[in-house]
Amino acid sequence: MRLLILGAGGHALVVLEALDALGWDVAGVLDDRATAPILGRPVLGPLASLGAHGATRAVVALGDNATRLEWGEAARQAGLALPALVHPAALVSPSARIGDGAQVMARASVGPLAVIGALALVNTAAVVEHECVVEGGAHVAPGAVLCGAVRVGVGALVGAGAVVAPGRRLGAGAVAGAGAAVVRDVAAGAVVAGVPARPLGV
Ligand SMILES: CC(C)(COP(=O)(O)OP(=O)(O)OC[C@H]1O[C@@H](n2cnc3c(N)ncnc32)[C@H](O)[C@@H]1OP(=O)(O)O)[C@@H](O)C(=O)NCCC(=O)NCCS
């Protein structure tokens, strides 16, 4: 079951080590710029060559949410399966649901009845508490904490070390800056930062 990693940037390093920890068979990496091997794995060609390497599965290791969603869709259309990637050192409740192509990295915690959408990313040591919903392609960055029943919209970013208070919602494409304390709902596409979080520049 040959697997391709899409993207050779910093996030791909984390993905590759998670795949190695799981013992999955990685054929190589695709990237539009890099050509040198990453962590000993060859770069086989550009992203658009994803149908040409005899692979059956792919992990989209692109940190940018929109780009991850875009290439996830391209991989699906090329007939590649997008397995959920859960690092063996993550703690995932048996009642949580993890979507296709979602990634849960080392030391992350996903609580009871949480839902992690397709191609969403719960990064290193992030906490997604009980009944949270992280919608498709969203990113909960390293060390961020979603208290219970938070909803993070499609493609939204909760920055590193940010905390989202219980039950709060971030709309699609919203951004909470690194270290923010989100105590109010955040509108779709809005960027907030600070403690308490406010729209940037206000
Ligand atoms: C909030 C954020 C999106 C703003 O990015 P930006 O629009 O490029 O903003 P700038 O860097 O131009 O900064 C604009 C102002 O906001 C302030 N600011 C930026 N990020 C901030 C943050 N996280 N908290 C508080 N203030 C912040 C800057 O100090 C600057 O203030 P100034 O105008 O008084 O000098 C970004 O700084 C951020 O925190 N991104 C999240 C990064 C992250 O965690 N990624 C995950 C990687 S795994």
PDB file of N, CA and C in Angstrom, residues 118-189:
ATOM      1  N   ALA A 118     -12.629  16.101   7.796  1.00  0.00           N
ATOM      2  CA  ALA A 118     -11.693  15.654   6.766  1.00  0.00           C
ATOM      3  C   ALA A 118     -10.587  16.683   6.563  1.00  0.00           C
ATOM      4  N   LEU A 119      -9.357  16.208   6.484  1.00  0.00           N
ATOM      5  CA  LEU A 119      -8.179  17.040   6.210  1.00  0.00           C
ATOM      6  C   LEU A 119      -7.939  18.115   7.260  1.00  0.00           C
ATOM      7  N   ALA A 120      -8.586  17.996   8.408  1.00  0.00           N
ATOM      8  CA  ALA A 120      -8.291  18.913   9.514  1.00  0.00           C
ATOM      9  C   ALA A 120      -6.976  18.477  10.163  1.00  0.00           C
ATOM     10  N   LEU A 121      -6.366  19.412  10.888  1.00  0.00           N
ATOM     11  CA  LEU A 121      -5.055  19.156  11.496  1.00  0.00           C
ATOM     12  C   LEU A 121      -5.108  19.541  12.972  1.00  0.00           C
ATOM     13  N   VAL A 122      -4.906  18.549  13.823  1.00  0.00           N
ATOM     14  CA  VAL A 122      -4.769  18.792  15.264  1.00  0.00           C
ATOM     15  C   VAL A 122      -3.284  18.592  15.544  1.00  0.00           C
ATOM     16  N   ASN A 123      -2.593  19.694  15.722  1.00  0.00           N
ATOM     17  CA  ASN A 123      -1.132  19.642  15.697  1.00  0.00           C
ATOM     18  C   ASN A 123      -0.542  19.251  17.058  1.00  0.00           C
ATOM     19  N   THR A 124       0.769  19.210  17.105  1.00  0.00           N
ATOM     20  CA  THR A 124       1.498  18.688  18.263  1.00  0.00           C
ATOM     21  C   THR A 124       0.994  19.286  19.580  1.00  0.00           C
ATOM     22  N   ALA A 125       0.624  18.438  20.516  1.00  0.00           N
ATOM     23  CA  ALA A 125       0.252  18.830  21.887  1.00  0.00           C
ATOM     24  C   ALA A 125      -0.962  19.751  21.953  1.00  0.00           C
ATOM     25  N   ALA A 126      -1.772  19.798  20.904  1.00  0.00           N
ATOM     26  CA  ALA A 126      -3.023  20.557  20.979  1.00  0.00           C
ATOM     27  C   ALA A 126      -4.052  19.745  21.765  1.00  0.00           C
ATOM     28  N   VAL A 127      -4.983  20.461  22.382  1.00  0.00           N
ATOM     29  CA  VAL A 127      -6.040  19.802  23.156  1.00  0.00           C
ATOM     30  C   VAL A 127      -7.394  20.153  22.534  1.00  0.00           C
ATOM     31  N   VAL A 128      -8.115  19.143  22.129  1.00  0.00           N
ATOM     32  CA  VAL A 128      -9.468  19.322  21.589  1.00  0.00           C
ATOM     33  C   VAL A 128     -10.389  18.598  22.567  1.00  0.00           C
ATOM     34  N   GLU A 129     -11.065  19.373  23.385  1.00  0.00           N
ATOM     35  CA  GLU A 129     -11.828  18.773  24.489  1.00  0.00           C
ATOM     36  C   GLU A 129     -13.149  18.140  24.011  1.00  0.00           C
ATOM     37  N   HIS A 130     -13.880  17.615  24.982  1.00  0.00           N
ATOM     38  CA  HIS A 130     -15.127  16.887  24.708  1.00  0.00           C
ATOM     39  C   HIS A 130     -16.093  17.688  23.830  1.00  0.00           C
ATOM     40  N   GLU A 131     -16.676  17.010  22.876  1.00  0.00           N
ATOM     41  CA  GLU A 131     -17.766  17.517  22.027  1.00  0.00           C
ATOM     42  C   GLU A 131     -17.374  18.683  21.107  1.00  0.00           C
ATOM     43  N   CYS A 132     -16.089  18.934  20.971  1.00  0.00           N
ATOM     44  CA  CYS A 132     -15.673  19.953  19.998  1.00  0.00           C
ATOM     45  C   CYS A 132     -15.878  19.432  18.581  1.00  0.00           C
ATOM     46  N   VAL A 133     -16.076  20.375  17.656  1.00  0.00           N
ATOM     47  CA  VAL A 133     -16.111  20.025  16.230  1.00  0.00           C
ATOM     48  C   VAL A 133     -15.055  20.869  15.527  1.00  0.00           C
ATOM     49  N   VAL A 134     -14.115  20.212  14.892  1.00  0.00           N
ATOM     50  CA  VAL A 134     -13.095  20.889  14.081  1.00  0.00           C
ATOM     51  C   VAL A 134     -13.444  20.545  12.632  1.00  0.00           C
ATOM     52  N   GLU A 135     -13.963  21.520  11.912  1.00  0.00           N
ATOM     53  CA  GLU A 135     -14.487  21.216  10.586  1.00  0.00           C
ATOM     54  C   GLU A 135     -13.359  21.008   9.568  1.00  0.00           C
ATOM     55  N   GLY A 136     -13.749  20.591   8.387  1.00  0.00           N
ATOM     56  CA  GLY A 136     -12.807  20.185   7.345  1.00  0.00           C
ATOM     57  C   GLY A 136     -11.710  21.210   7.094  1.00  0.00           C
ATOM     58  N   GLY A 137     -10.475  20.743   7.024  1.00  0.00           N
ATOM     59  CA  GLY A 137      -9.343  21.588   6.661  1.00  0.00           C
ATOM     60  C   GLY A 137      -8.954  22.615   7.698  1.00  0.00           C
ATOM     61  N   ALA A 138      -9.604  22.628   8.851  1.00  0.00           N
ATOM     62  CA  ALA A 138      -9.202  23.576   9.902  1.00  0.00           C
ATOM     63  C   ALA A 138      -7.904  23.090  10.557  1.00  0.00           C
ATOM     64  N   HIS A 139      -7.253  23.993  11.287  1.00  0.00           N
ATOM     65  CA  HIS A 139      -5.968  23.674  11.924  1.00  0.00           C
ATOM     66  C   HIS A 139      -5.973  24.167  13.372  1.00  0.00           C
ATOM     67  N   VAL A 140      -5.791  23.272  14.291  1.00  0.00           N
ATOM     68  CA  VAL A 140      -5.588  23.622  15.698  1.00  0.00           C
ATOM     69  C   VAL A 140      -4.078  23.462  15.915  1.00  0.00           C
ATOM     70  N   ALA A 141      -3.386  24.590  16.039  1.00  0.00           N
ATOM     71  CA  ALA A 141      -1.924  24.613  15.981  1.00  0.00           C
ATOM     72  C   ALA A 141      -1.310  24.074  17.283  1.00  0.00           C
ATOM     73  N   PRO A 142       0.019  23.886  17.271  1.00  0.00           N
ATOM     74  CA  PRO A 142       0.672  23.281  18.450  1.00  0.00           C
ATOM     75  C   PRO A 142       0.331  23.988  19.755  1.00  0.00           C
ATOM     76  N   GLY A 143      -0.031  23.191  20.733  1.00  0.00           N
ATOM     77  CA  GLY A 143      -0.263  23.712  22.076  1.00  0.00           C
ATOM     78  C   GLY A 143      -1.544  24.504  22.250  1.00  0.00           C
ATOM     79  N   ALA A 144      -2.380  24.627  21.223  1.00  0.00           N
ATOM     80  CA  ALA A 144      -3.658  25.335  21.377  1.00  0.00           C
ATOM     81  C   ALA A 144      -4.631  24.463  22.171  1.00  0.00           C
ATOM     82  N   VAL A 145      -5.571  25.114  22.831  1.00  0.00           N
ATOM     83  CA  VAL A 145      -6.550  24.392  23.649  1.00  0.00           C
ATOM     84  C   VAL A 145      -7.953  24.814  23.235  1.00  0.00           C
ATOM     85  N   LEU A 146      -8.753  23.853  22.806  1.00  0.00           N
ATOM     86  CA  LEU A 146     -10.181  24.096  22.615  1.00  0.00           C
ATOM     87  C   LEU A 146     -10.892  23.508  23.819  1.00  0.00           C
ATOM     88  N   CYS A 147     -11.515  24.368  24.646  1.00  0.00           N
ATOM     89  CA  CYS A 147     -12.306  23.853  25.764  1.00  0.00           C
ATOM     90  C   CYS A 147     -13.542  23.139  25.203  1.00  0.00           C
ATOM     91  N   GLY A 148     -14.386  22.619  26.056  1.00  0.00           N
ATOM     92  CA  GLY A 148     -15.484  21.765  25.596  1.00  0.00           C
ATOM     93  C   GLY A 148     -16.429  22.455  24.624  1.00  0.00           C
ATOM     94  N   ALA A 149     -16.936  21.659  23.665  1.00  0.00           N
ATOM     95  CA  ALA A 149     -18.021  22.062  22.756  1.00  0.00           C
ATOM     96  C   ALA A 149     -17.711  23.302  21.923  1.00  0.00           C
ATOM     97  N   VAL A 150     -16.443  23.511  21.644  1.00  0.00           N
ATOM     98  CA  VAL A 150     -16.039  24.588  20.716  1.00  0.00           C
ATOM     99  C   VAL A 150     -16.263  24.093  19.291  1.00  0.00           C
ATOM    100  N   ARG A 151     -16.582  25.023  18.384  1.00  0.00           N
ATOM    101  CA  ARG A 151     -16.688  24.667  16.962  1.00  0.00           C
ATOM    102  C   ARG A 151     -15.732  25.539  16.147  1.00  0.00           C
ATOM    103  N   VAL A 152     -14.890  24.895  15.368  1.00  0.00           N
ATOM    104  CA  VAL A 152     -13.914  25.598  14.524  1.00  0.00           C
ATOM    105  C   VAL A 152     -14.319  25.351  13.074  1.00  0.00           C
ATOM    106  N   GLY A 153     -14.636  26.438  12.345  1.00  0.00           N
ATOM    107  CA  GLY A 153     -15.205  26.300  11.008  1.00  0.00           C
ATOM    108  C   GLY A 153     -14.209  25.831   9.964  1.00  0.00           C
ATOM    109  N   VAL A 154     -14.748  25.517   8.804  1.00  0.00           N
ATOM    110  CA  VAL A 154     -13.955  25.015   7.681  1.00  0.00           C
ATOM    111  C   VAL A 154     -12.754  25.934   7.411  1.00  0.00           C
ATOM    112  N   GLY A 155     -11.572  25.365   7.400  1.00  0.00           N
ATOM    113  CA  GLY A 155     -10.366  26.105   7.024  1.00  0.00           C
ATOM    114  C   GLY A 155      -9.916  27.153   8.019  1.00  0.00           C
ATOM    115  N   ALA A 156     -10.500  27.186   9.201  1.00  0.00           N
ATOM    116  CA  ALA A 156     -10.081  28.174  10.208  1.00  0.00           C
ATOM    117  C   ALA A 156      -8.762  27.741  10.850  1.00  0.00           C
ATOM    118  N   LEU A 157      -8.067  28.720  11.460  1.00  0.00           N
ATOM    119  CA  LEU A 157      -6.799  28.453  12.156  1.00  0.00           C
ATOM    120  C   LEU A 157      -6.891  28.932  13.595  1.00  0.00           C
ATOM    121  N   VAL A 158      -6.636  28.035  14.527  1.00  0.00           N
ATOM    122  CA  VAL A 158      -6.459  28.412  15.930  1.00  0.00           C
ATOM    123  C   VAL A 158      -4.954  28.372  16.162  1.00  0.00           C
ATOM    124  N   GLY A 159      -4.331  29.562  16.341  1.00  0.00           N
ATOM    125  CA  GLY A 159      -2.879  29.675  16.366  1.00  0.00           C
ATOM    126  C   GLY A 159      -2.249  28.967  17.554  1.00  0.00           C
ATOM    127  N   ALA A 160      -0.938  28.821  17.470  1.00  0.00           N
ATOM    128  CA  ALA A 160      -0.185  28.102  18.498  1.00  0.00           C
ATOM    129  C   ALA A 160      -0.447  28.696  19.885  1.00  0.00           C
ATOM    130  N   GLY A 161      -0.750  27.837  20.828  1.00  0.00           N
ATOM    131  CA  GLY A 161      -0.926  28.270  22.213  1.00  0.00           C
ATOM    132  C   GLY A 161      -2.185  29.073  22.488  1.00  0.00           C
ATOM    133  N   ALA A 162      -3.055  29.237  21.514  1.00  0.00           N
ATOM    134  CA  ALA A 162      -4.311  29.960  21.754  1.00  0.00           C
ATOM    135  C   ALA A 162      -5.249  29.091  22.589  1.00  0.00           C
ATOM    136  N   VAL A 163      -6.166  29.761  23.284  1.00  0.00           N
ATOM    137  CA  VAL A 163      -7.164  29.055  24.083  1.00  0.00           C
ATOM    138  C   VAL A 163      -8.543  29.549  23.652  1.00  0.00           C
ATOM    139  N   VAL A 164      -9.440  28.624  23.385  1.00  0.00           N
ATOM    140  CA  VAL A 164     -10.806  28.993  23.005  1.00  0.00           C
ATOM    141  C   VAL A 164     -11.741  28.545  24.120  1.00  0.00           C
ATOM    142  N   ALA A 165     -12.489  29.498  24.679  1.00  0.00           N
ATOM    143  CA  ALA A 165     -13.361  29.220  25.828  1.00  0.00           C
ATOM    144  C   ALA A 165     -14.513  28.295  25.432  1.00  0.00           C
ATOM    145  N   PRO A 166     -15.097  27.635  26.425  1.00  0.00           N
ATOM    146  CA  PRO A 166     -16.115  26.621  26.134  1.00  0.00           C
ATOM    147  C   PRO A 166     -17.252  27.154  25.266  1.00  0.00           C
ATOM    148  N   GLY A 167     -17.636  26.348  24.296  1.00  0.00           N
ATOM    149  CA  GLY A 167     -18.809  26.632  23.494  1.00  0.00           C
ATOM    150  C   GLY A 167     -18.648  27.714  22.448  1.00  0.00           C
ATOM    151  N   ARG A 168     -17.472  28.336  22.354  1.00  0.00           N
ATOM    152  CA  ARG A 168     -17.281  29.414  21.375  1.00  0.00           C
ATOM    153  C   ARG A 168     -17.142  28.844  19.974  1.00  0.00           C
ATOM    154  N   ARG A 169     -17.443  29.701  18.989  1.00  0.00           N
ATOM    155  CA  ARG A 169     -17.396  29.266  17.591  1.00  0.00           C
ATOM    156  C   ARG A 169     -16.503  30.177  16.787  1.00  0.00           C
ATOM    157  N   LEU A 170     -15.702  29.589  15.931  1.00  0.00           N
ATOM    158  CA  LEU A 170     -14.943  30.356  14.937  1.00  0.00           C
ATOM    159  C   LEU A 170     -15.541  30.006  13.581  1.00  0.00           C
ATOM    160  N   GLY A 171     -15.905  31.041  12.810  1.00  0.00           N
ATOM    161  CA  GLY A 171     -16.491  30.785  11.505  1.00  0.00           C
ATOM    162  C   GLY A 171     -15.460  30.295  10.503  1.00  0.00           C
ATOM    163  N   ALA A 172     -15.950  29.948   9.333  1.00  0.00           N
ATOM    164  CA  ALA A 172     -15.071  29.432   8.279  1.00  0.00           C
ATOM    165  C   ALA A 172     -13.959  30.418   7.966  1.00  0.00           C
ATOM    166  N   GLY A 173     -12.755  29.931   7.878  1.00  0.00           N
ATOM    167  CA  GLY A 173     -11.615  30.755   7.481  1.00  0.00           C
ATOM    168  C   GLY A 173     -11.165  31.764   8.522  1.00  0.00           C
ATOM    169  N   ALA A 174     -11.757  31.746   9.711  1.00  0.00           N
ATOM    170  CA  ALA A 174     -11.335  32.674  10.771  1.00  0.00           C
ATOM    171  C   ALA A 174      -9.934  32.301  11.251  1.00  0.00           C
ATOM    172  N   VAL A 175      -9.246  33.288  11.849  1.00  0.00           N
ATOM    173  CA  VAL A 175      -7.908  33.046  12.407  1.00  0.00           C
ATOM    174  C   VAL A 175      -7.885  33.594  13.833  1.00  0.00           C
ATOM    175  N   ALA A 176      -7.469  32.777  14.768  1.00  0.00           N
ATOM    176  CA  ALA A 176      -7.150  33.244  16.122  1.00  0.00           C
ATOM    177  C   ALA A 176      -5.630  33.218  16.227  1.00  0.00           C
ATOM    178  N   GLY A 177      -5.013  34.370  16.492  1.00  0.00           N
ATOM    179  CA  GLY A 177      -3.556  34.483  16.512  1.00  0.00           C
ATOM    180  C   GLY A 177      -2.921  33.624  17.591  1.00  0.00           C
ATOM    181  N   ALA A 178      -1.618  33.434  17.445  1.00  0.00           N
ATOM    182  CA  ALA A 178      -0.873  32.680  18.450  1.00  0.00           C
ATOM    183  C   ALA A 178      -1.080  33.315  19.822  1.00  0.00           C
ATOM    184  N   GLY A 179      -1.355  32.500  20.818  1.00  0.00           N
ATOM    185  CA  GLY A 179      -1.488  32.977  22.188  1.00  0.00           C
ATOM    186  C   GLY A 179      -2.789  33.685  22.505  1.00  0.00           C
ATOM    187  N   ALA A 180      -3.723  33.728  21.582  1.00  0.00           N
ATOM    188  CA  ALA A 180      -4.995  34.444  21.824  1.00  0.00           C
ATOM    189  C   ALA A 180      -5.829  33.735  22.882  1.00  0.00           C
ATOM    190  N   ALA A 181      -6.643  34.516  23.577  1.00  0.00           N
ATOM    191  CA  ALA A 181      -7.675  33.947  24.456  1.00  0.00           C
ATOM    192  C   ALA A 181      -9.021  34.302  23.828  1.00  0.00           C
ATOM    193  N   VAL A 182      -9.627  33.334  23.183  1.00  0.00           N
ATOM    194  CA  VAL A 182     -10.874  33.590  22.445  1.00  0.00           C
ATOM    195  C   VAL A 182     -12.053  33.375  23.403  1.00  0.00           C
ATOM    196  N   VAL A 183     -12.693  34.472  23.799  1.00  0.00           N
ATOM    197  CA  VAL A 183     -13.788  34.377  24.770  1.00  0.00           C
ATOM    198  C   VAL A 183     -15.124  34.798  24.148  1.00  0.00           C
ATOM    199  N   ARG A 184     -15.098  35.209  22.884  1.00  0.00           N
ATOM    200  CA  ARG A 184     -16.317  35.538  22.128  1.00  0.00           C
ATOM    201  C   ARG A 184     -16.276  34.779  20.814  1.00  0.00           C
ATOM    202  N   ASP A 185     -17.441  34.590  20.190  1.00  0.00           N
ATOM    203  CA  ASP A 185     -17.449  33.959  18.868  1.00  0.00           C
ATOM    204  C   ASP A 185     -16.665  34.823  17.879  1.00  0.00           C
ATOM    205  N   VAL A 186     -16.089  34.178  16.883  1.00  0.00           N
ATOM    206  CA  VAL A 186     -15.307  34.876  15.852  1.00  0.00           C
ATOM    207  C   VAL A 186     -16.000  34.670  14.507  1.00  0.00           C
ATOM    208  N   ALA A 187     -16.276  35.791  13.810  1.00  0.00           N
ATOM    209  CA  ALA A 187     -17.007  35.703  12.544  1.00  0.00           C
ATOM    210  C   ALA A 187     -16.154  35.032  11.471  1.00  0.00           C
ATOM    211  N   ALA A 188     -16.812  34.480  10.478  1.00  0.00           N
ATOM    212  CA  ALA A 188     -16.118  33.859   9.350  1.00  0.00           C
ATOM    213  C   ALA A 188     -15.126  34.859   8.747  1.00  0.00           C
ATOM    214  N   GLY A 189     -13.929  34.405   8.507  1.00  0.00           N
ATOM    215  CA  GLY A 189     -12.912  35.226   7.843  1.00  0.00           C
ATOM    216  C   GLY A 189     -12.246  36.261   8.726  1.00  0.00           C
TER     217      GLY A 189
END
